[in-house]
Amino acid sequence: MSTCSTVSRDLDEPISGTAATATTWLLLEQPGPWGAKALTSSHLDPALGRALEGAAQGTGVRIALIRRPGRHADSGTPTARQVYVAHTVPGNVWLRSAMVRDPRRLLDVDFAALGRGDHGSFDSALGGRPHTGDPLALVCTNGKRDRCCALLGRPLAAELASSGVEGVWEVTHLGGHRFSPTLLVLPYGYAYGRAEAHAVKEVLHGVQEGRIVVEGCRGSSAWERPGQAAELAVRRATGEYGAQTLAVVRTEGAAPRWEVTVAHTDGRHWRVVVAQGASLPARPESCGASVLGSPARMDVVAVHEPATTTALAG
């Protein structure tokens, strides 16, 4: 049986520059089944889900539901729920956690401040504290959104959990289900696709050391898609894998061509030319798609270190 993920893999569709964009992630534990639009089609009060969507709109905050791997029973009895919030912009990366019994308290949080990297309202409203455990490995398993996420994501989450990996959660839609199994790793906000358990363990080990693994990486959610591709290209070109050493500081141009400036904390910077292309031949972009599509791809055309470019020009 062909699925959108097997077709994408067989066609060797590039994975770089395909991560969801969010400066800040807000994760709410919600047991039970999830529908295609989980915030309003789960056992969470749909009115609350709509209110949360409205509060987050335009702030840079992306909200997702999480649950522990395994069976998805929901007793319906109110219990304490885990909440995480993570800011992913280098120089101000953090991961906070809290427990809530009434998820409506999330509406007391200043979402615009969260998007800017200020966790003060989260701490005061919910009693948030720094997360002191292992990095979070969030595996997309929302089969109602795309069956690949259930067919491939749930076994991966279960395998990781059963092998003793801490911080593993199932999560709702992360985008790019044709790259299933997909996962997001926090606090740094790098997304991965076509993931296998041994590779995820390597990624998490790297995060604990403050190091980014670029194999299978879709990009950092802190940047728009051209910036994601540009930053990963600089990492590959220079062998710089420090988690907070690189930042996208400028993106000029518009589709289908951008010039992205990537800066290092040591003062170096690179100009990266990124071109948007179409993935051909046409293929299903999701298992539920009724028509074939040509997903946009981010192709890195050139990586220039300005000092070198200037010297050549002289």
Short mmCIF file of N, CA and C in Angstrom, two decimals, residues 1 12 35 38 41 46-47 58 65 100 126 148 156 165 197 236 255 289:
data_model
loop_
_atom_site.label_atom_id
_atom_site.label_comp_id
_atom_site.label_asym_id
_atom_site.label_seq_id
_atom_site.Cartn_x
_atom_site.Cartn_y
_atom_site.Cartn_z
N MET A 1 0.85 -1.20 0.00
CA MET A 1 0.00 0.00 0.00
C MET A 1 0.88 1.25 0.00
N ASP A 12 12.82 10.71 -3.02
CA ASP A 12 13.94 11.39 -2.38
C ASP A 12 13.68 12.89 -2.25
N GLY A 35 -9.04 14.52 17.00
CA GLY A 35 -9.54 14.66 15.64
C GLY A 35 -8.52 15.36 14.77
N ALA A 38 -7.11 19.08 16.33
CA ALA A 38 -7.18 18.52 17.68
C ALA A 38 -7.65 19.51 18.74
N SER A 41 -11.31 19.31 18.29
CA SER A 41 -11.93 18.00 18.05
C SER A 41 -11.21 16.93 18.86
N PRO A 46 -14.20 22.27 23.20
CA PRO A 46 -13.93 22.94 21.93
C PRO A 46 -14.00 24.46 22.03
N ALA A 47 -14.83 24.98 22.95
CA ALA A 47 -14.87 26.43 23.14
C ALA A 47 -13.52 26.94 23.65
N GLY A 58 -1.15 35.12 15.49
CA GLY A 58 -0.30 36.27 15.22
C GLY A 58 0.76 36.56 16.26
N LEU A 65 -1.39 19.66 21.37
CA LEU A 65 -1.77 18.75 22.45
C LEU A 65 -0.77 17.60 22.51
N VAL A 100 -1.52 21.85 35.59
CA VAL A 100 -2.80 22.53 35.75
C VAL A 100 -3.92 21.50 35.87
N LEU A 126 0.50 30.15 36.04
CA LEU A 126 0.43 28.70 36.17
C LEU A 126 1.46 28.12 37.13
N CYS A 148 -0.34 8.35 7.96
CA CYS A 148 1.08 8.04 8.13
C CYS A 148 1.55 8.35 9.54
N LEU A 156 6.99 4.42 16.65
CA LEU A 156 8.24 5.07 17.03
C LEU A 156 8.14 5.59 18.47
N VAL A 165 13.71 5.88 26.99
CA VAL A 165 13.98 7.28 26.67
C VAL A 165 13.00 8.16 27.42
N ALA A 197 14.33 5.12 15.61
CA ALA A 197 14.59 5.23 17.05
C ALA A 197 16.07 5.50 17.35
N ARG A 236 26.26 22.50 7.71
CA ARG A 236 26.92 21.45 6.93
C ARG A 236 28.23 21.95 6.31
N ALA A 255 9.69 34.98 -2.55
CA ALA A 255 9.60 33.79 -3.38
C ALA A 255 9.66 34.20 -4.86
N ALA A 289 -5.31 13.56 0.41
CA ALA A 289 -5.43 14.48 -0.71
C ALA A 289 -6.13 13.82 -1.89
#
